[in-house]
Tab-separated table of C-alpha atoms in Angstrom:
chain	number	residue	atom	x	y	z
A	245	UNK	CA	69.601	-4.239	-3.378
A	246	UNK	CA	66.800	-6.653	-3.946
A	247	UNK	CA	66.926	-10.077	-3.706
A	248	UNK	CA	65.070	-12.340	-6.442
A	249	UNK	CA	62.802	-14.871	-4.877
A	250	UNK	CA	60.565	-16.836	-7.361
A	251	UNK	CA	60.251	-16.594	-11.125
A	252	UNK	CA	56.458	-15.653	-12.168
A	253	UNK	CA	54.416	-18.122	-14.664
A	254	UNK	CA	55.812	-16.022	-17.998
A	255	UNK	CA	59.498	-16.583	-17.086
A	256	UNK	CA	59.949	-13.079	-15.265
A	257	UNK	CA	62.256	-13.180	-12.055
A	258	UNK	CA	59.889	-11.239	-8.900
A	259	UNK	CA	61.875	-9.759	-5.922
A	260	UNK	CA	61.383	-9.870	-2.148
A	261	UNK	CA	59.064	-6.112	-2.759
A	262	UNK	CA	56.880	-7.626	-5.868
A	263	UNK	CA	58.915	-6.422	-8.803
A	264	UNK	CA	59.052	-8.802	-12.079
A	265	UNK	CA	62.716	-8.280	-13.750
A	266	UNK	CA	63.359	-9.909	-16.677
A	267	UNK	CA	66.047	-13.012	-16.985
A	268	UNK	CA	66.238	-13.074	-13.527
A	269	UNK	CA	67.408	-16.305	-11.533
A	270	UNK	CA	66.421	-16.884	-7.752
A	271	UNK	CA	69.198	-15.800	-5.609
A	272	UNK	CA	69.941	-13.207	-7.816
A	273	UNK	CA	70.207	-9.616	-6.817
A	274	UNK	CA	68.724	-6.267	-8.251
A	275	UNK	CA	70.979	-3.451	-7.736
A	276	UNK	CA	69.076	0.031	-7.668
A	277	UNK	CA	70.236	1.235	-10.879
A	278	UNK	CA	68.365	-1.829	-12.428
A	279	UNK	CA	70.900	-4.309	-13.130
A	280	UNK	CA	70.688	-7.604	-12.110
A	281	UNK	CA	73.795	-9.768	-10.471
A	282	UNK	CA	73.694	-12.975	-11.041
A	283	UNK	CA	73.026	-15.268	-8.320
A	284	UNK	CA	73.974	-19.342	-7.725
A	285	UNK	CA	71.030	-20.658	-10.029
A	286	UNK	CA	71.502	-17.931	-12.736
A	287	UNK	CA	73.605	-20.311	-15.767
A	288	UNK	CA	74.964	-18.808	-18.990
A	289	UNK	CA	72.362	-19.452	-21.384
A	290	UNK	CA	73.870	-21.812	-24.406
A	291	UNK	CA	72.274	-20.801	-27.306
A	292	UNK	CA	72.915	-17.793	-29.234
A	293	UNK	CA	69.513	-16.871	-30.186
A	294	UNK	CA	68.151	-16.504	-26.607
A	295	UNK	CA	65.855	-14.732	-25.494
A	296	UNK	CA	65.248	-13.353	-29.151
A	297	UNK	CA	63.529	-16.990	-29.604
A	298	UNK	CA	60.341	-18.113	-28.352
A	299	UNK	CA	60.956	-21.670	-28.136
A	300	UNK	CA	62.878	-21.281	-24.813
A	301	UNK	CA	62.229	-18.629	-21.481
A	302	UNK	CA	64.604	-20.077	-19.463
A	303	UNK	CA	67.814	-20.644	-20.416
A	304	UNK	CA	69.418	-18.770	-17.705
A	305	UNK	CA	67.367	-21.165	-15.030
A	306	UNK	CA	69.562	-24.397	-13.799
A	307	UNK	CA	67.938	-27.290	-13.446
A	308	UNK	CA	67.276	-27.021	-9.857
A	309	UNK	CA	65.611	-23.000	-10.319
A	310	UNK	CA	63.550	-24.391	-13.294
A	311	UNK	CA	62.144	-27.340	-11.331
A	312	UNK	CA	61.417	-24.691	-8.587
A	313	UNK	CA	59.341	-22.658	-11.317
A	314	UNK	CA	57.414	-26.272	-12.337
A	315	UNK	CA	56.862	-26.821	-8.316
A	316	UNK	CA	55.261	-23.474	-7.503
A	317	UNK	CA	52.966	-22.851	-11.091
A	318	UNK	CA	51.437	-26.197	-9.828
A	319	UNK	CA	51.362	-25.512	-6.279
A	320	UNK	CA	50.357	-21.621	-6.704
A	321	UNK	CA	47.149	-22.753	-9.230
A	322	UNK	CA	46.227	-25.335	-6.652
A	323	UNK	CA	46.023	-22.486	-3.848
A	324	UNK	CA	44.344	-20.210	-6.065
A	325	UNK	CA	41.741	-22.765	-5.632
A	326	UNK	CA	41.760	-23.470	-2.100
A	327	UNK	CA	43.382	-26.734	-2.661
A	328	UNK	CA	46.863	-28.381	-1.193
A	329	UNK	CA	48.389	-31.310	-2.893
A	330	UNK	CA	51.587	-33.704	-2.166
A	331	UNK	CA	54.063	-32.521	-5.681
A	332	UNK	CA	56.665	-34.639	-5.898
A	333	UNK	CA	59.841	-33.551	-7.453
A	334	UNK	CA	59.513	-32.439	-11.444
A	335	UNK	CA	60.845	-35.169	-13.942
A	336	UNK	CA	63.076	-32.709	-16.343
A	337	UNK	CA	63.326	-34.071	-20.095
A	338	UNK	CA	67.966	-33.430	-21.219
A	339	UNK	CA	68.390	-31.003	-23.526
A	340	UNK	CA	67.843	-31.725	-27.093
A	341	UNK	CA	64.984	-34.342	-27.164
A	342	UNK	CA	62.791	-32.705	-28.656
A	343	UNK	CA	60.847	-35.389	-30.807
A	344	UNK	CA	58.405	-32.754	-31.976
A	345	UNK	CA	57.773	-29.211	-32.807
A	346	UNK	CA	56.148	-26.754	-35.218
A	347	UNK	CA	58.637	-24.319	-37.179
A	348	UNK	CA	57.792	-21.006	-39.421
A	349	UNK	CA	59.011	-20.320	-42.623
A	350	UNK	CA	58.987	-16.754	-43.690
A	351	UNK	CA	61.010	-14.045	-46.286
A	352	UNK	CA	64.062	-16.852	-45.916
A	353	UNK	CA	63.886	-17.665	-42.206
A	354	UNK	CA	62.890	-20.922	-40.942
A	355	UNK	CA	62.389	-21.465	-36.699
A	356	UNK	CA	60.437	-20.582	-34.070
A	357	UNK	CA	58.917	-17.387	-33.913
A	358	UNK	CA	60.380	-15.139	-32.048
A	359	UNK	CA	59.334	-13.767	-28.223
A	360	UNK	CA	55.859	-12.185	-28.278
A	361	UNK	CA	56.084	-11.503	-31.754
A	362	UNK	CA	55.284	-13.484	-34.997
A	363	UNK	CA	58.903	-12.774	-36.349
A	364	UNK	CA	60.574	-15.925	-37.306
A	365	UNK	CA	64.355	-16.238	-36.318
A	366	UNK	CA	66.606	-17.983	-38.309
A	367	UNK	CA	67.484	-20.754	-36.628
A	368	UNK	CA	70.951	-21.345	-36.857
A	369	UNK	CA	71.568	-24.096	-33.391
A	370	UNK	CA	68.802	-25.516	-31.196
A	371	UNK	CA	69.024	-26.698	-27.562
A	372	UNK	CA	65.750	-28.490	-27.662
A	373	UNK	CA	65.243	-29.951	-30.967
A	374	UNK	CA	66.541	-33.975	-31.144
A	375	UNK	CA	69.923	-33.398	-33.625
A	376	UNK	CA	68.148	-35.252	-36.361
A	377	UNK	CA	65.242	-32.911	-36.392
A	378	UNK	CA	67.709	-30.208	-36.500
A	379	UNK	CA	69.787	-31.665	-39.218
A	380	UNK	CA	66.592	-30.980	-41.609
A	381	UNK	CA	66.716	-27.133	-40.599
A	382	UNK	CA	68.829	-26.144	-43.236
A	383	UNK	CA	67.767	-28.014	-46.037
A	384	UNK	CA	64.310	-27.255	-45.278
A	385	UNK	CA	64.920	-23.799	-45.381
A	386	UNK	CA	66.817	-23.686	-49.064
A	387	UNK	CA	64.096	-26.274	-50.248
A	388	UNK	CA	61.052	-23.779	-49.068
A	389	UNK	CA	63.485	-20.749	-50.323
A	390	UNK	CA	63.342	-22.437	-53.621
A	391	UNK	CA	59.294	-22.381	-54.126
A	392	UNK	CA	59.456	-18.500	-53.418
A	393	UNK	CA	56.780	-16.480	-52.019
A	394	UNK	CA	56.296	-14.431	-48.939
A	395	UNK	CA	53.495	-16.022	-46.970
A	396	UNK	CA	54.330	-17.556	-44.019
A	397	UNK	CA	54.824	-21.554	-43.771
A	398	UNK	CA	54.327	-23.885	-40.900
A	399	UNK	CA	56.655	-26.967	-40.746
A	400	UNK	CA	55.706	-30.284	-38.744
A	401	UNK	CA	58.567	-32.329	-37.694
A	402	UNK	CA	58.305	-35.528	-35.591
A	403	UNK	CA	60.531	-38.481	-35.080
A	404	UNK	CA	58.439	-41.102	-35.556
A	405	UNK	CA	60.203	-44.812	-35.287
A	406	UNK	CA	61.046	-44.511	-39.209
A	407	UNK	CA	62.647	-41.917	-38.770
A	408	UNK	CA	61.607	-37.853	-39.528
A	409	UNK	CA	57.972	-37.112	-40.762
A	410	UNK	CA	57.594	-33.623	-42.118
A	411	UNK	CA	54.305	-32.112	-42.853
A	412	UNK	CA	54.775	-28.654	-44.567
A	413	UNK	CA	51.842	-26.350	-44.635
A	414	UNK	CA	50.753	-24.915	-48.451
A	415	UNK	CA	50.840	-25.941	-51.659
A	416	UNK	CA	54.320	-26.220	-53.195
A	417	UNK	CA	54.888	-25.519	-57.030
A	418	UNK	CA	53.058	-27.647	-59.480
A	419	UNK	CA	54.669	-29.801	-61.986
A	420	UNK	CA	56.584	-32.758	-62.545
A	421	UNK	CA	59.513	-31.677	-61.926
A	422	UNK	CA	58.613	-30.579	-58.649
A	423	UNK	CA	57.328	-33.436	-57.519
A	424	UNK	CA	60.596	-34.784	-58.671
A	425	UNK	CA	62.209	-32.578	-56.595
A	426	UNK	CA	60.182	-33.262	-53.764
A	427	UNK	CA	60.440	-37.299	-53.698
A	428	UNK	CA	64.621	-36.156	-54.228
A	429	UNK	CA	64.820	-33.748	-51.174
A	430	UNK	CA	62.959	-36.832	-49.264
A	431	UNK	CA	65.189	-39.758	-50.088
A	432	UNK	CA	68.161	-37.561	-50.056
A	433	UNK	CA	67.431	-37.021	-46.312
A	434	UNK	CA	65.594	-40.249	-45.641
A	435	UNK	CA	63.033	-39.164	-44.757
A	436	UNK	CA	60.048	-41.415	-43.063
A	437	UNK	CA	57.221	-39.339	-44.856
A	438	UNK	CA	56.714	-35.881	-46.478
A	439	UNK	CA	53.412	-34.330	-46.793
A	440	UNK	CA	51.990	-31.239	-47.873
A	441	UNK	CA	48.897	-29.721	-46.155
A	442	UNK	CA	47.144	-26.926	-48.653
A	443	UNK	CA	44.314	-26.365	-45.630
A	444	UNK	CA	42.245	-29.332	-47.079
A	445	UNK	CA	44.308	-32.247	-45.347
A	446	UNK	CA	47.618	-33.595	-45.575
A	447	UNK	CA	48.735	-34.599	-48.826
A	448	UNK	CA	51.400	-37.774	-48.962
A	449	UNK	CA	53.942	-36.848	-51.636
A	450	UNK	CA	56.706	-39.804	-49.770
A	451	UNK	CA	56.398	-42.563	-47.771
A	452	UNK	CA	58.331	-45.599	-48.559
A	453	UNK	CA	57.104	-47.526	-45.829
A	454	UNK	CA	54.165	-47.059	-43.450
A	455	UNK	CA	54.929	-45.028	-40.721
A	456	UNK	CA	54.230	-45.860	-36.825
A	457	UNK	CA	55.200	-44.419	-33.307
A	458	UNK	CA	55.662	-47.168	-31.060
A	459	UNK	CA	53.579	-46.793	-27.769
A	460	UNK	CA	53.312	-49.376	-24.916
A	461	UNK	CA	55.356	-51.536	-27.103
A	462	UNK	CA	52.680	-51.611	-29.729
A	463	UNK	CA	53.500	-49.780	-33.442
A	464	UNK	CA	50.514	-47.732	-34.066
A	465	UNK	CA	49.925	-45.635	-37.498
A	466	UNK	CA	50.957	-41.866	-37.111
A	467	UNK	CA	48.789	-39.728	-39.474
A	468	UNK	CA	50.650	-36.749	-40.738
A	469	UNK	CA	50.597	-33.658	-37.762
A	470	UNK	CA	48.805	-36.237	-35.209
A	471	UNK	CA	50.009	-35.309	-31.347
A	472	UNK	CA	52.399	-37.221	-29.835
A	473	UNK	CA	53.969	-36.318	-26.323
A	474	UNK	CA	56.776	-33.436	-26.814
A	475	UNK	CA	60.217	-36.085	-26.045
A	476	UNK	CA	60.219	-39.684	-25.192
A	477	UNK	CA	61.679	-39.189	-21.880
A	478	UNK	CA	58.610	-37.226	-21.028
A	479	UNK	CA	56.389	-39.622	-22.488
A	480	UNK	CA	57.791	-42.230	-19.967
A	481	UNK	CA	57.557	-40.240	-17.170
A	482	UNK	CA	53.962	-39.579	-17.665
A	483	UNK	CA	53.326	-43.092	-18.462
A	484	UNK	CA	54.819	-44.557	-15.467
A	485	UNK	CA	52.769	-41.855	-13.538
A	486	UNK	CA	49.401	-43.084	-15.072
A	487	UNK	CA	50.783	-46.956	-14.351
A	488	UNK	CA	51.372	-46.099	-10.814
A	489	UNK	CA	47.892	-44.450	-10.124
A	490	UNK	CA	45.809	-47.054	-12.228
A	491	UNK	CA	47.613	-50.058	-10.079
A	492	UNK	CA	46.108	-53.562	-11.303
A	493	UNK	CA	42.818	-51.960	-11.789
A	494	UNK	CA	40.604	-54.458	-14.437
A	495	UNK	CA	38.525	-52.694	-15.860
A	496	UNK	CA	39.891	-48.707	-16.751
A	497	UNK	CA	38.539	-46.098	-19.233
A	498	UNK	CA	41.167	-43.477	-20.949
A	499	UNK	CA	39.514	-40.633	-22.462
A	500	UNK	CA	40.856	-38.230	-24.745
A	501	UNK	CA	43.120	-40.875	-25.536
A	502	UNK	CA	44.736	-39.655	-28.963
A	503	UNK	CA	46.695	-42.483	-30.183
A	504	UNK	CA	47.153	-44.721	-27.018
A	505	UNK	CA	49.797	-43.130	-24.987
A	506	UNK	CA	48.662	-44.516	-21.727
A	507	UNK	CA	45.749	-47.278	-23.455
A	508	UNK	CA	48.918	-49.404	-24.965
A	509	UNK	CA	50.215	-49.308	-21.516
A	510	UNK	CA	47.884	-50.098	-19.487
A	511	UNK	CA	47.077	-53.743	-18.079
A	512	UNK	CA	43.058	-55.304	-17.645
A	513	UNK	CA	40.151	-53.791	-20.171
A	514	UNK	CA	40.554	-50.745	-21.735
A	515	UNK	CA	37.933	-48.440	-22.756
A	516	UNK	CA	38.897	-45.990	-24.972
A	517	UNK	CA	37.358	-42.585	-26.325
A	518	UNK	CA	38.742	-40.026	-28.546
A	519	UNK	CA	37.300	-37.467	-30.872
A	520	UNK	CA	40.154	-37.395	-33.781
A	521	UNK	CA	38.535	-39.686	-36.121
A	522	UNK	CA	42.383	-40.778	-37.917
A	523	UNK	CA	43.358	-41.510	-34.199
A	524	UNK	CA	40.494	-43.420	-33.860
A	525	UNK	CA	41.201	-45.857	-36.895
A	526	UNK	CA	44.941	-45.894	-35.903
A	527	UNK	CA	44.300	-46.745	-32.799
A	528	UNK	CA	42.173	-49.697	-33.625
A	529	UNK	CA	44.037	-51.118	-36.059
A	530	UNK	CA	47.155	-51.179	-33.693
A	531	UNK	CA	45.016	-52.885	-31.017
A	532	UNK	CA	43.744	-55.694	-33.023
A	533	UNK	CA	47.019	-56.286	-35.120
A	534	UNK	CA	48.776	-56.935	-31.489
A	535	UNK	CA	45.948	-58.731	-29.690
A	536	UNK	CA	44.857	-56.233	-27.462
A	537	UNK	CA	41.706	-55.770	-25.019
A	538	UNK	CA	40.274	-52.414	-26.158
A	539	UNK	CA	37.161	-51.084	-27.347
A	540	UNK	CA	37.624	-47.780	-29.233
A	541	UNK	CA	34.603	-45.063	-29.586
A	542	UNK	CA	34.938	-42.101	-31.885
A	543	UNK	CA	33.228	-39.613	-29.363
A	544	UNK	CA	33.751	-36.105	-29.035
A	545	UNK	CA	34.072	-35.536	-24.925
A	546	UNK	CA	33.115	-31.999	-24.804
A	547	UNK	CA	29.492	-32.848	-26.845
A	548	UNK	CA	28.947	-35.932	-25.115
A	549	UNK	CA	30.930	-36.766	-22.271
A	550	UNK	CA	30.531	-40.257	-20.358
A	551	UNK	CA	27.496	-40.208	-18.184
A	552	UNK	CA	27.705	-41.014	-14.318
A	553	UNK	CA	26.322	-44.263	-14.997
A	554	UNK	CA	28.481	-44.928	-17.957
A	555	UNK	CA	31.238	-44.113	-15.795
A	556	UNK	CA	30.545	-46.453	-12.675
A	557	UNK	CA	31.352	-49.721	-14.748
A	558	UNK	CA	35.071	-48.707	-14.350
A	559	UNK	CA	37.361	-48.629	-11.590
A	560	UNK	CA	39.550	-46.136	-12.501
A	561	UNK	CA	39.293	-43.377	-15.212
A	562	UNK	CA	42.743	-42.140	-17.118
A	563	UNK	CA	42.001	-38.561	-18.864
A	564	UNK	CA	44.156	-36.426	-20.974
A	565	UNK	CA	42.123	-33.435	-22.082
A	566	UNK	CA	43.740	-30.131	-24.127
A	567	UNK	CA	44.778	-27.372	-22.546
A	568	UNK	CA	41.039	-26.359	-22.167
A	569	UNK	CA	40.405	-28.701	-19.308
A	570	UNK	CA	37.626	-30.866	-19.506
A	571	UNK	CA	34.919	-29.521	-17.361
A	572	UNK	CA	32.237	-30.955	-18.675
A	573	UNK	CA	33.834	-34.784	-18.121
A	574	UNK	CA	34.604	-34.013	-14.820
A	575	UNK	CA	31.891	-32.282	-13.295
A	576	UNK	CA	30.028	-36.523	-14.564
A	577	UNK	CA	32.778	-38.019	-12.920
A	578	UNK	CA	32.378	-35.842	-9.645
A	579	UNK	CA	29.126	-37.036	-9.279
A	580	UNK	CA	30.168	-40.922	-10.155
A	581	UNK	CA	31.516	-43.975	-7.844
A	582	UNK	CA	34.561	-43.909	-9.955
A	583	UNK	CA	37.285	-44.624	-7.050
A	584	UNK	CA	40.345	-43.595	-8.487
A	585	UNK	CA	40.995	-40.761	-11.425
A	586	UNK	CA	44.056	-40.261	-13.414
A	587	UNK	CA	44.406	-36.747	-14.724
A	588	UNK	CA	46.861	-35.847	-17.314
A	589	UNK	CA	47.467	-32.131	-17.862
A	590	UNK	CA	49.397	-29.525	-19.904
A	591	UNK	CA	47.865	-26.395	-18.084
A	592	UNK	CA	48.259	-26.400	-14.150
A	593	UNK	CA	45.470	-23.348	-14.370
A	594	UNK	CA	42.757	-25.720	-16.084
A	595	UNK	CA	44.038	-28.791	-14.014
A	596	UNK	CA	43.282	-26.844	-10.718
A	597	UNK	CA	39.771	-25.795	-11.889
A	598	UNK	CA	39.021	-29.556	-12.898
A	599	UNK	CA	40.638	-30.833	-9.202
A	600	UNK	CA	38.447	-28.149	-7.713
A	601	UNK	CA	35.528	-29.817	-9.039
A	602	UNK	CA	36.703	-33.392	-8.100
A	603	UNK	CA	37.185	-32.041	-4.609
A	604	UNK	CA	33.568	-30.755	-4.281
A	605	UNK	CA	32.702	-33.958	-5.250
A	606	UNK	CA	34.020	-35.794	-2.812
A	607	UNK	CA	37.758	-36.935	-4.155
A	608	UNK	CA	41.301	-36.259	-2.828
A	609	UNK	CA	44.380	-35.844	-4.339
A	610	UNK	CA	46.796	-38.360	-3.614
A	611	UNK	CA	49.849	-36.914	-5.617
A	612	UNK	CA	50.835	-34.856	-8.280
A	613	UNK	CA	53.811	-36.117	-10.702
A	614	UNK	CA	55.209	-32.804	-12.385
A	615	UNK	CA	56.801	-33.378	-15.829
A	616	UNK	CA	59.124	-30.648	-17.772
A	617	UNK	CA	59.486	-32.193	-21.270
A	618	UNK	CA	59.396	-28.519	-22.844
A	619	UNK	CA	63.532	-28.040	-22.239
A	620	UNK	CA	63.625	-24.273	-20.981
A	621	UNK	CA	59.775	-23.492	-21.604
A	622	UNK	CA	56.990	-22.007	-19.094
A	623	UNK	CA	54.958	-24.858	-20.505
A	624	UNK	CA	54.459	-27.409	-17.339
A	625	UNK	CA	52.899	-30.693	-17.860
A	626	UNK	CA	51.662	-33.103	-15.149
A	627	UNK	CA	50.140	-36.376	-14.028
A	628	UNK	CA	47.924	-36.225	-11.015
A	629	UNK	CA	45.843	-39.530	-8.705
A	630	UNK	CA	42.680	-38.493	-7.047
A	631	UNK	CA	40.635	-41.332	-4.959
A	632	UNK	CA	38.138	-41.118	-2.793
C-alpha cells in the first residue's frame, strides 16, 4: 500500500514513491493491484458528468484537499524559483457561481468540452455555472439545433447586472424570420443582450437596455465577450486583496486594467492603462459619468510598457497581466523607486518568473492572497504585495 500525499498541478493524486494516480485524494491509499481507497479528503463527486467534463478536475477534492492543491502550485512555483513567500489561506468561490464561461456547440451537444479532448458533452447539470446561466443550457441548445450545421459553435455567457448576455459565435440563418426568431428566443428568456460574432465582431441582434457590470460601485458598459473576473465572490476577494496592499496610497497606477476591476475601487489618483480599445472607452465613460479621478490610456503594455521614470510618479503600481506574465512591465518596474507593487495573477508559473525579477531588483514579498474562483478547476488565481 501507498499512501497519497499531494495532488500534482493537472489534478493527478502522487504517492509517498512518486507515482501520479488519477482521482486520487490525499490520505488516500493505493493498493498494489492499482486501486485506490478512498481516504478522509476523497468526497463523492456530485455531478454526473465527471471526470468525462473538462470544466471540473476535482470533484473528488474537499474543500480543505483543494485549498491544499491552491497552497502548494503557489508555493512549489515560488521554490522553483528560489523564492519563499508568506500564502495565506486560499479564498474558495461556493459552488455554482459561476458568472462566466465559454460553452461548445457541436452535432447537438452544447457544454464544455470534454477532458483533453475537443468532444463536447452534453451538459445535462452543472456544479459551477450560476443556475441562471444554466437555465439557458437547454434552450440554447434546441435554438442552435434549429440553424443546423456541423461546425462547432462557441457560446459566451455572463451575468452582467441586467441580467444574461450571450454572445454566440457564427452567423445564424438569414432572413426575417430569423431574426424574428432570434429577438423571440431573447425576450422569451429575458435576456440582457444577444449577439452574434461571424469572426468580424460582435453583432447586437437584442438589447433592450444598455448593459453594465457594476464594479467598485460604479456601472460600467460591458461590450459583448469583454473579461470579467470568473464569480463575484472571487472578484471580491481579489479586490479586497489589491485594497489591502495599495493602503491610502495617493497617487496609484493599474495596468492591464480591463474594465476597472480594481481602478473603480481604489481610493486617491488613478492611472489607468489597458490595451482593449472597447475597454478603454467603457472605462472612461463610467469614470466621468460617476465623477471619478482617472486618466485612461489606450496602451498596449507588452509594445510599450511604462518606463522607470514614468513609473516613479506613483506610489504604488496595481497589475493584472494574462496568463503570459508581463515581463517586459516588470523587468521597468524592477529597476524603478516604485515602493509597493500589487500583482494580480491567473498563472502561479508566470507570477513566480515576474516575482523572480522583482526580487533581483530589490523587492520583497510581503504576502500572497490565493483565490479559487474556478469551483473544482487546476486553474489558481492570486493577489500578491511586494515592497521594498
Amino acid at each position: 500500500m501507498s499512501r497519497v500525499v499531494r495532488v500534482a498541478a493537472r489534478g493527478e493524486g502522487v504517492t509517498e514513491d512518486g507515482r501520479h494516480v488519477s482521482l486520487a485524494a490525499p490520505g488516500d491509499m493505493l493498493a498494489a493491484d492499482g486501486t485506490v481507497q478512498p481516504g478522509p479528503h476523497h468526497q463523492v463527486p456530485p455531478c454526473r458528468h465527471f471526470p468525462t467534463c473538462g470544466g471540473c478536475q476535482l470533484q473528488h477534492l474537499d474543500d480543505e484537499a483543494w485549498s491544499g492543491f491552491i497552497t502548494d502550485r503557489i508555493a512549489s512555483a515560488l521554490a522553483a524559483q528560489g523564492l519563499a513567500a508568506p500564502v495565506r489561506a486560499p479564498l474558495l468561490s461556493p459552488p455554482r457561481t459561476r458568472r462566466r464561461a465559454t460553452l461548445h456547440f457541436e452535432r447537438g451537444r452544447l457544454g464544455f468540452s470534454e477532458a483533453k479532448s475537443h468532444a463536447v458533452v452534453d451538459m445535462r447539470e452543472c456544479h459551477i455555472l450560476a443556475p441562471e446561466l444554466f437555465a439557458l443550457v437547454a434552450p440554447l441548445r434546441a435554438l442552435l439545433g434549429r440553424w443546423g450545421g456541423k461546425r462547432r459553435t462557441d457560446v459566451h455567457l455572463t451575468l452582467a447586472d441586467q441580467g444574461a448576455d450571450v454572445l454566440i459565435g457564427g452567423t445564424g440563418p438569414e432572413g426575417l424570420a430569423a431574426a424574428e426568431a432570434l429577438t423571440a428566443f431573447a425576450q422569451t428568456h429575458a435576456l440582457a443582450r444577444l449577439s452574434l460574432d461571424d469572426g468580424y465582431g460582435a453583432e447586437t441582434r437584442w438589447e433592450p437596455r444598455p448593459v453594465t457590470v457594476t464594479l467598485g460601485g460604479t456601472p460600467v458598459a460591458l461590450p459583448p465577450g469583454a473579461f470579467l473576473q470568473a464569480t463575484r465572490e472571487g472578484e471580491a476577494a481579489l479586490v479586497a486583496s489589491v485594497r489591502e496592499a495599495v493602503g491610502a496610497a495617493p497617487v496609484i497606477a493599474d495596468l492591464f486594467a480591463g474594465l476597472g476591476t480594481f481602478a473603480l475601487s481604489l481610493p486617491g489618483r488613478v492611472y489607468v492603462a489597458e490595451a482593449a480599445r472597447e475597454a478603454v472607452l467603457a472605462l472612461k465613460g463610467a469614470a466621468n459619468a460617476a465623477g471619478r479621478a482617472l486618466f485612461v490610456e489606450h496602451r498596449d503594455l507588452y509594445r510599450r510598457p511604462l518606463t522607470p521614470a514614468e513609473l516613479n510618479r506613483f506610489a504604488v503600481v496595481v497589475l493584472d497581466p494574462p496568463r503570459a506574465g508581463a515581463r517586459e512591465q516588470v523587468e521597468a518596474i524592477a529597476v524603478s523607486t516604485v515602493p509597493v507593487v500589487a500583482y494580480v495573477s491567473c498563472n502561479p508559473a508566470s507570477f513566480a518568473r515576474d516575482a523572480k525579477l522583482l526580487a533581483d531588483g530589490g523587492y520583497r514579498v510581503d504576502w500572497v492572497q490565493p483565490v479559487g474562483q474556478f469551483r473544482w478547476s487546476t486553474h489558481v488565481e492570486l493577489a500578491a504585495r511586494f515592497s521594498r
